[in-house]
Short mmCIF file of C-alpha atoms in Angstrom, two decimals:
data_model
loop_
_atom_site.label_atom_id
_atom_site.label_comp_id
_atom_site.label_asym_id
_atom_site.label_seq_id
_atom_site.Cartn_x
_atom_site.Cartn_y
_atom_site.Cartn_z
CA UNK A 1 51.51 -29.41 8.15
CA UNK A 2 49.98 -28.35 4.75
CA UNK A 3 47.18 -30.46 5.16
CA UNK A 4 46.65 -28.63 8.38
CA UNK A 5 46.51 -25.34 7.13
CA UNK A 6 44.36 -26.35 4.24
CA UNK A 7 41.97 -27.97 6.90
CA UNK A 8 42.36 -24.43 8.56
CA UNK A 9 41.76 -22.57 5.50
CA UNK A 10 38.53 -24.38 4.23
CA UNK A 11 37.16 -23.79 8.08
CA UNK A 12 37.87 -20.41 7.89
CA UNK A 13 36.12 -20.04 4.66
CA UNK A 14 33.25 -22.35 5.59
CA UNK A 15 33.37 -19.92 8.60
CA UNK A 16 32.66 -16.56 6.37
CA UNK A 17 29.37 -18.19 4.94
CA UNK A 18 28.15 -17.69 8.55
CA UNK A 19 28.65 -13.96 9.10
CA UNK A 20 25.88 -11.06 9.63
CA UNK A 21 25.38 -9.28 6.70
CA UNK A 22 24.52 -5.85 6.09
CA UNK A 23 21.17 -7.26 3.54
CA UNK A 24 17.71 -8.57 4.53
CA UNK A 25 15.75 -10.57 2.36
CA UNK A 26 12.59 -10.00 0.84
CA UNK A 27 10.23 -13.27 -0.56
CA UNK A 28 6.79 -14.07 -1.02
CA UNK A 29 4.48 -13.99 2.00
CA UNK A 30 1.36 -15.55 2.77
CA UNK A 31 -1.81 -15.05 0.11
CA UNK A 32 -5.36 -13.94 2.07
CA UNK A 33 -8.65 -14.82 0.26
CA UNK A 34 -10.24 -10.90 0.92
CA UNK A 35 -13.76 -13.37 0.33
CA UNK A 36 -12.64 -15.87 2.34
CA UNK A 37 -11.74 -15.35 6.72
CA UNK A 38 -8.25 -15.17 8.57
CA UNK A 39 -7.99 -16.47 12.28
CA UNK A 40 -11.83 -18.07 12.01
CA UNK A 41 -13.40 -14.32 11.01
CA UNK A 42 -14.37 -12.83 7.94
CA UNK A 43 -11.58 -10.59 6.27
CA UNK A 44 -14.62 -8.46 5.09
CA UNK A 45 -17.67 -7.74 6.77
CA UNK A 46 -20.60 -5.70 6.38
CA UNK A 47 -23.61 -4.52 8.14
CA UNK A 48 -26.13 -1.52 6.97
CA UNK A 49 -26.35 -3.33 3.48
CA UNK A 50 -27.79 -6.67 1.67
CA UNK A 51 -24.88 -8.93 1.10
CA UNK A 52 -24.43 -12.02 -1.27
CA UNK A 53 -22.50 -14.93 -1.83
CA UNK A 54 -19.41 -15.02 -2.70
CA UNK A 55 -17.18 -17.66 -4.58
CA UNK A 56 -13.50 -18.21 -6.18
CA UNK A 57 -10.81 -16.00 -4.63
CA UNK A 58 -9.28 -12.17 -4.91
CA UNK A 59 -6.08 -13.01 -3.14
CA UNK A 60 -4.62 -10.15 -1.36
CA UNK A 61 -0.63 -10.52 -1.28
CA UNK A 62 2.36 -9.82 0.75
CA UNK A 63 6.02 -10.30 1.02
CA UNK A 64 7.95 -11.31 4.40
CA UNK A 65 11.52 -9.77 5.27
CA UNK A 66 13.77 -11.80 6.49
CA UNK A 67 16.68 -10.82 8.70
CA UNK A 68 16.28 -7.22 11.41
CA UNK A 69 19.08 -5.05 12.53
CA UNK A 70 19.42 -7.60 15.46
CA UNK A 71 19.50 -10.78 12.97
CA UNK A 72 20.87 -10.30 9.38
CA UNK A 73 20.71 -13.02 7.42
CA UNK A 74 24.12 -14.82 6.56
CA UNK A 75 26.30 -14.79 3.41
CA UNK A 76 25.34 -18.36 2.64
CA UNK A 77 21.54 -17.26 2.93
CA UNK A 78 21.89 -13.99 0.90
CA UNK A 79 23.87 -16.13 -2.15
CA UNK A 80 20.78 -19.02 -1.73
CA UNK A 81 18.54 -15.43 -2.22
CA UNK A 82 20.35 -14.34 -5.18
CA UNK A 83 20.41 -17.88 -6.89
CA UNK A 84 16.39 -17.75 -6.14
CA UNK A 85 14.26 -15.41 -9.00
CA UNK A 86 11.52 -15.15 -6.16
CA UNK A 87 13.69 -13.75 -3.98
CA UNK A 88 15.48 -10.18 -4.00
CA UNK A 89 18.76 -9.16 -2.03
CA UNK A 90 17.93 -5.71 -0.20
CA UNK A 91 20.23 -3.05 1.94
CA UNK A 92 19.04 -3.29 5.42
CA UNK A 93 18.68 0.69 5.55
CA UNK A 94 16.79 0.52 2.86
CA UNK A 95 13.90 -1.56 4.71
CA UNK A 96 15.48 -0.80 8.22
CA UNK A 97 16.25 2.87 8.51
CA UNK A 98 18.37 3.60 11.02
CA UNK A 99 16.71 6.43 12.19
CA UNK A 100 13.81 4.17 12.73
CA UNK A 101 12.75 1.72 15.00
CA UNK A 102 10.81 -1.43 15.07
CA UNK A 103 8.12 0.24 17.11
CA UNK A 104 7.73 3.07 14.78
CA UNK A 105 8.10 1.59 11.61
CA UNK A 106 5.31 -0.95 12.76
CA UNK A 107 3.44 2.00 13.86
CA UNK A 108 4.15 3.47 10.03
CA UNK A 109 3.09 0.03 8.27
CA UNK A 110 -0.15 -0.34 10.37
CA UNK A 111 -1.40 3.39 9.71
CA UNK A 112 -0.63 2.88 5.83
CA UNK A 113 -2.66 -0.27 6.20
CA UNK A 114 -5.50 1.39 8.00
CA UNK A 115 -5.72 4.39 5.62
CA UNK A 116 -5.72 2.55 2.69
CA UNK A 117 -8.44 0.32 4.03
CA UNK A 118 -10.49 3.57 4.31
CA UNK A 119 -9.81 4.75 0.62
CA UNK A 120 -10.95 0.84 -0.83
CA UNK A 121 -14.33 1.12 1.29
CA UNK A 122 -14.82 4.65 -0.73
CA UNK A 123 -13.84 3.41 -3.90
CA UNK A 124 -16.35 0.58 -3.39
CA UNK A 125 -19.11 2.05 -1.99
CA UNK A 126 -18.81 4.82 -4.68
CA UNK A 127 -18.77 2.75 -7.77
CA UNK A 128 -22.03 1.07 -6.16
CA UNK A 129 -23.64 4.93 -6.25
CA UNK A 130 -23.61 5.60 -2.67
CA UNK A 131 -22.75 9.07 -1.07
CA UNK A 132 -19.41 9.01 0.44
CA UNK A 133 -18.82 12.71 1.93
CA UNK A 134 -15.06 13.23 2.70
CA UNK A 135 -12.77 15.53 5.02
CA UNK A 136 -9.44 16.57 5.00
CA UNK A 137 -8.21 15.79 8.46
CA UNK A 138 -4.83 16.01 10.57
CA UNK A 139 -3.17 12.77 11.08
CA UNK A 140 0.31 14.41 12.42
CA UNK A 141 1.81 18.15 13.33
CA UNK A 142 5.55 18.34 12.97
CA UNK A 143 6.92 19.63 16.07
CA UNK A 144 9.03 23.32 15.39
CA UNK A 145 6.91 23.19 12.37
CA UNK A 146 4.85 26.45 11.08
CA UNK A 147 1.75 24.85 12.22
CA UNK A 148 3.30 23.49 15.55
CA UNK A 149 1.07 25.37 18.40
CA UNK A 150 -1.93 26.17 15.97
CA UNK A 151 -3.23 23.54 13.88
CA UNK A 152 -3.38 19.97 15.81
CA UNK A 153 -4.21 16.48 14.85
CA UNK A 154 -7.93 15.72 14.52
CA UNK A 155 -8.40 19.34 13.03
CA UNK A 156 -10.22 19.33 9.65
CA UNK A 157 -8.62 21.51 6.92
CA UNK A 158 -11.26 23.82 4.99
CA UNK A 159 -9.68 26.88 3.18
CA UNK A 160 -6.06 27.71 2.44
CA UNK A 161 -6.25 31.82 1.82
CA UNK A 162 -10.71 31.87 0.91
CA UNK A 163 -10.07 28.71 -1.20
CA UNK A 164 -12.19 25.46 -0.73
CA UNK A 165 -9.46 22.75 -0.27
CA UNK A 166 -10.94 19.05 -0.83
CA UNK A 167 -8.00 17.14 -1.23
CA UNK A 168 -4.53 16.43 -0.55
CA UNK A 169 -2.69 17.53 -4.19
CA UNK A 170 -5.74 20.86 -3.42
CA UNK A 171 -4.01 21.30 -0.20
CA UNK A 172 -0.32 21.02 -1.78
CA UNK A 173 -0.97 23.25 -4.51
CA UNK A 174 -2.32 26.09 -2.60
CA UNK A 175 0.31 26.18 0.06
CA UNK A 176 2.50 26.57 -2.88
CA UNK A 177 1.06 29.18 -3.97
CA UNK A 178 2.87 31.09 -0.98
CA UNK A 179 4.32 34.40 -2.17
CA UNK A 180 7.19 34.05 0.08
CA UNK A 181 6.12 36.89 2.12
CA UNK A 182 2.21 37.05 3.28
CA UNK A 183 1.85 34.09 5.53
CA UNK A 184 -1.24 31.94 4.59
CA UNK A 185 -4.58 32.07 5.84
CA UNK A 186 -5.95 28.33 7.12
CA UNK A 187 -9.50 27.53 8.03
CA UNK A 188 -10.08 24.79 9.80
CA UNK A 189 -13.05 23.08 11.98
CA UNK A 190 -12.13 21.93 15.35
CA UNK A 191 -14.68 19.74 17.93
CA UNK A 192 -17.20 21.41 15.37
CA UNK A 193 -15.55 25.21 15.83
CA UNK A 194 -14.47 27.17 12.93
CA UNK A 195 -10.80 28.73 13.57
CA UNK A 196 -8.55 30.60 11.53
CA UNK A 197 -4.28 30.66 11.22
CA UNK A 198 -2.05 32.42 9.80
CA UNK A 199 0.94 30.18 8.63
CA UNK A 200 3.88 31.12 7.15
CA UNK A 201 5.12 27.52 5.22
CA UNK A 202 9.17 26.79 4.95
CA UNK A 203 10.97 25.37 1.95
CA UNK A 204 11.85 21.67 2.17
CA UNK A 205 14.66 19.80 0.90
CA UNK A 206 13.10 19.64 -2.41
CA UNK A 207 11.92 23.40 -2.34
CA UNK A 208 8.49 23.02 -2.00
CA UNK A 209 6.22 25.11 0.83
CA UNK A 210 5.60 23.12 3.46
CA UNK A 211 3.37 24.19 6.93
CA UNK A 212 4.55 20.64 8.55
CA UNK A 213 1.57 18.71 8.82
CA UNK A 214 0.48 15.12 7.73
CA UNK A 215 -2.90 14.73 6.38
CA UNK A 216 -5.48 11.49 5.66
CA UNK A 217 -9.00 11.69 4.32
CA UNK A 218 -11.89 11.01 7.11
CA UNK A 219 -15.07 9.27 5.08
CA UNK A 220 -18.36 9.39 6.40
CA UNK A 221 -19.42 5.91 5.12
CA UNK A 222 -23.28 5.06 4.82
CA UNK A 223 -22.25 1.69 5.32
CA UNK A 224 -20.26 -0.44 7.97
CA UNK A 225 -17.86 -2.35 6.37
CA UNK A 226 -15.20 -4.08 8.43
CA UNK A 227 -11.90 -5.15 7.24
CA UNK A 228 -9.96 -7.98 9.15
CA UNK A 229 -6.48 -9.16 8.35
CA UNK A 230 -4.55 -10.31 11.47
CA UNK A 231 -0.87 -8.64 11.65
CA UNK A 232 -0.60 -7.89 7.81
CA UNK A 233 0.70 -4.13 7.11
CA UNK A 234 1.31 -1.39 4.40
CA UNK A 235 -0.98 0.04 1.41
CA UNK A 236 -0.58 -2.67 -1.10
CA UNK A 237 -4.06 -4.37 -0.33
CA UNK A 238 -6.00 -1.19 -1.14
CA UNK A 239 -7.47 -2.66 -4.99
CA UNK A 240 -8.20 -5.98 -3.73
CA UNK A 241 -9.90 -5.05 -0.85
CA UNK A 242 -11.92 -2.80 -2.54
CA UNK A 243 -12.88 -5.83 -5.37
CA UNK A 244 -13.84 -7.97 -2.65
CA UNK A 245 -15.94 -5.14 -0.69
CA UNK A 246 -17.64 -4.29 -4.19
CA UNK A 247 -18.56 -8.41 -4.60
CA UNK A 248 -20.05 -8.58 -1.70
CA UNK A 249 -22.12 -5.95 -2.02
CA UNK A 250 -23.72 -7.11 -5.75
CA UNK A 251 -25.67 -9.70 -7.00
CA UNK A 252 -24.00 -12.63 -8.58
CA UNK A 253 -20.50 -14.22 -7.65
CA UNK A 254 -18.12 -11.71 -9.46
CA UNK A 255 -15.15 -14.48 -9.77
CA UNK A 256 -16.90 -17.12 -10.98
CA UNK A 257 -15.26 -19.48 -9.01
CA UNK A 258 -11.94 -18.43 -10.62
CA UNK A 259 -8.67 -17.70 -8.81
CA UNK A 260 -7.43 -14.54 -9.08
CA UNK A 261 -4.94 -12.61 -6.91
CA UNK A 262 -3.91 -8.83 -7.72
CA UNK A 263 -1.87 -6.17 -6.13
CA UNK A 264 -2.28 -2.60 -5.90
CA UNK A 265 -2.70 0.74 -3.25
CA UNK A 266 -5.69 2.79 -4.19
CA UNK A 267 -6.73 6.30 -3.98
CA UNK A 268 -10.36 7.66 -2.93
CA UNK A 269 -10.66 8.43 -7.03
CA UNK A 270 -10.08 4.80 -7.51
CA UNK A 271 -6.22 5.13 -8.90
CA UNK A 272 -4.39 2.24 -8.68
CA UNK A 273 -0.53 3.13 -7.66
CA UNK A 274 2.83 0.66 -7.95
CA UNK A 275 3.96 -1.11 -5.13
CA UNK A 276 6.90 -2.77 -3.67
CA UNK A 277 8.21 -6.42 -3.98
CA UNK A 278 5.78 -6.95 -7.15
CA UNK A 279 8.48 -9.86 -8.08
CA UNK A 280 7.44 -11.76 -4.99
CA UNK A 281 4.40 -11.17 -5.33
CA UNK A 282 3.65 -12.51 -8.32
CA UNK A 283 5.96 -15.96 -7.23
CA UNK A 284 3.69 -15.79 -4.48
CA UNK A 285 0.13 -15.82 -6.64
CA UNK A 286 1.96 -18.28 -8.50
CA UNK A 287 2.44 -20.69 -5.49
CA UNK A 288 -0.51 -19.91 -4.48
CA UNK A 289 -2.89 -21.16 -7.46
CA UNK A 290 -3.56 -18.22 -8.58
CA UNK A 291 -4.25 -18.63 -12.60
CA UNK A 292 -4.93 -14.74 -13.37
CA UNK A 293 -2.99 -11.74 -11.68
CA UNK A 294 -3.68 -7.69 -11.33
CA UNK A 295 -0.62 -6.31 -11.19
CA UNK A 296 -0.33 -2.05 -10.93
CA UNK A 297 0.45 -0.32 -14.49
CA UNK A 298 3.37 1.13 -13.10
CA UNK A 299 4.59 -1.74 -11.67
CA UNK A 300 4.58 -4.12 -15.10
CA UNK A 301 8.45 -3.40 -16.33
CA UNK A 302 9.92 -4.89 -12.76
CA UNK A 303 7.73 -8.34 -14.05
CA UNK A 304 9.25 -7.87 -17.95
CA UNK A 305 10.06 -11.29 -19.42
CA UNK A 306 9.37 -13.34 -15.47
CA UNK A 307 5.57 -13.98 -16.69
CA UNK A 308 4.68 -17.66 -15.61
CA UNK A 309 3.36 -19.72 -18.22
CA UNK A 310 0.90 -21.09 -16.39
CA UNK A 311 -0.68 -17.28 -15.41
CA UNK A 312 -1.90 -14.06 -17.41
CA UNK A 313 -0.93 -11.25 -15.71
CA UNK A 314 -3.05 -7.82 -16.26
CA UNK A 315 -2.37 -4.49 -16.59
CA UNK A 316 -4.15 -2.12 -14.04
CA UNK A 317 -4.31 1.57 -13.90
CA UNK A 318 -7.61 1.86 -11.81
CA UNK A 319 -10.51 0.36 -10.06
CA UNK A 320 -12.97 0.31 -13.15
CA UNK A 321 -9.59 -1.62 -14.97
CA UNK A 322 -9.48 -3.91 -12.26
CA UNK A 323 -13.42 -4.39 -12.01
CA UNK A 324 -13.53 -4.96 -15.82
CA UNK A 325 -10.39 -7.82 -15.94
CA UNK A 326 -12.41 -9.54 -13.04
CA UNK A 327 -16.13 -9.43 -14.38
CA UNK A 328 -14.43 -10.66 -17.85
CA UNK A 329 -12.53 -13.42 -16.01
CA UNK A 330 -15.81 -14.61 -14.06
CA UNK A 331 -17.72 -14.75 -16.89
CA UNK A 332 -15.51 -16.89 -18.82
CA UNK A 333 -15.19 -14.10 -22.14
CA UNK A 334 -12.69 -13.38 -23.96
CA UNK A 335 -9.41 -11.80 -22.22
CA UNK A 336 -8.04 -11.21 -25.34
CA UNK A 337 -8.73 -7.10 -25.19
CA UNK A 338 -7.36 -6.78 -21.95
CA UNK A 339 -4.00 -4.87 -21.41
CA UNK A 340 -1.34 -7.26 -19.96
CA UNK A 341 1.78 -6.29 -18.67
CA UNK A 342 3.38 -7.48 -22.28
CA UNK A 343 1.29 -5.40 -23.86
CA UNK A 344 1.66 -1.08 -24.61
#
């Protein structure tokens, strides 16, 4: 009989391994040469401009989730994730809100993708001297918002109260400047019409003004440059894709045959900004061959003392940072000068 129930027991147990967990999984994803093609086409192509060859690779990284609300991953998979340094153990509200669904999160990831596409052509094509005029446009209007049945998407923000608004923080920092009382004054062009609003913003949770719309930057590019990357989401690609734009577009093979992968969103002033899953990430270069990584400034503590020895990771703050670690790397100079993620 006591054999029995320890036969039991050790079933049940075995049994528990198996359960749905209330975790996902995050690990390293795939690694996309930006010079290279995905599905048979070019990741990056341009028309409008003289291109030249290319050679080596800017790898462009992700990570893959595994588990959904529908699957979790089980207890035995989460304890394999925790015994593995390339993976990382996450709450599934923190990746899955459950105020969320699939559809609209993939909706979320895709537009994040797409915008940041748009600020690495800018950063690009400026750094190579062209004219890049820019618009603040409409992406979203809240609905019950202060702007809801005034401003709309597609609009193109001009003037908060006389003032010549040109970017986002510009945009943030005069709705601020509400007095609490006198609603605000918004100029805006519409199908090529000027119109004028008066808004009267609302506190959010944090206390800042708010009039309840989402906002992007439009770019009137002088060049065509088309960026391809099958079902791959999110801002992180921003810096990379903007490296492998900017190659194309010079003289000489910026790599130098070298393989280099980097990480990174980017603004239209060419700041590079911290991402997430910069762990797996870098286990993903690693796998992939990469000997030289550009990791975000912000992002360098999560990677203290996990450095492969077989890659030098550098420390990136912007797109002349990144430009510099990649020209030095090409040419086969001396790295010695360049700030690494060990390094103040």
């Amino acid at each position: 009989m006591g054999l029995v129930f320890l036969a039991l027991g050790a079933a049940a147990l075995m049994g528990v391994w198996y359960f749905p967990t209330p975790y996902v999984i995050e690990q390293p994803g795939p690694a996309y040469n930006v010079l290279g093609t995905d599905s048979g086409k070019p990741i990056i192509s341009i028309d409008g401009a003289p291109t030249f060859k290319t050679s080596g690779n800017l790898d462009l990284l992700t990570v893959q989730i595994a588990g959904n609300r529908e699957r979790t991953p089980s207890w035995l998979e989460i304890f394999g994730a925790w015994m593995d340094p390339s993976k990382s153990v996450l709450p599934i509200d923190q990746v899955f809100p459950a105020n969320q669904t699939a559809e609209e999160s993939t909706a979320e990831s895709t537009a994040m993708m797409e915008q940041s596409q748009q600020e690495a052509i800018a950063v690009a094509l400026k750094n190579l001297g062209y004219d890049v005029p820019v618009q603040l446009y409409v992406s979203e209007v809240t609905k019950n918002s202060p702007s809801s049945g005034q401003i709309v998407a597609a609009d193109f923000i001009q003037k908060v109260n006389g003032i010549k608004v040109s970017t986002i923080e510009e945009l943030r920092e005069n709705v601020n400047e509400f007095d609490g009382k006198t609603p605000l004054t918004i100029e805006l062009i519409r199908q090529g019409e000027t119109k004028v609003f008066s808004i009267t913003p609302k506190k959010d949770e944090t206390g800042a003004y708010r009039i309840g719309i989402l906002v992007g930057y439009k770019y009137d590019f002088p060049v065509k440059v088309n960026l391809q990357l099958g079902d791959v989401g999110g801002p992180s690609g921003g810096m990379m894709f903007a490296l492998g734009i900017y190659d194309k577009l010079t003289p000489g093979e910026l790599t130098g045959g070298k393989y280099i992968a980097g990480t990174g969103t980017i603004d239209g002033s060419g700041i590079v900004g911290p991402i997430g899953g910069i762990q797996q990430k870098m286990y993903g270069a690693q796998k992939a061959g990469a000997k030289y990584f550009l990791a975000p400034k912000d992002n360098c503590p999560e990677l203290a003392g996990l450095e492969p020895s077989d890659m030098k990771i550098f420390k990136i703050t912007n797109f002349k940072d990144a430009l510099t670690a990649v020209e030095k790397i090409g040419a086969g100079e001396d790295l010695s000068a360049l700030p690494t993620c060990t390094t103040k």
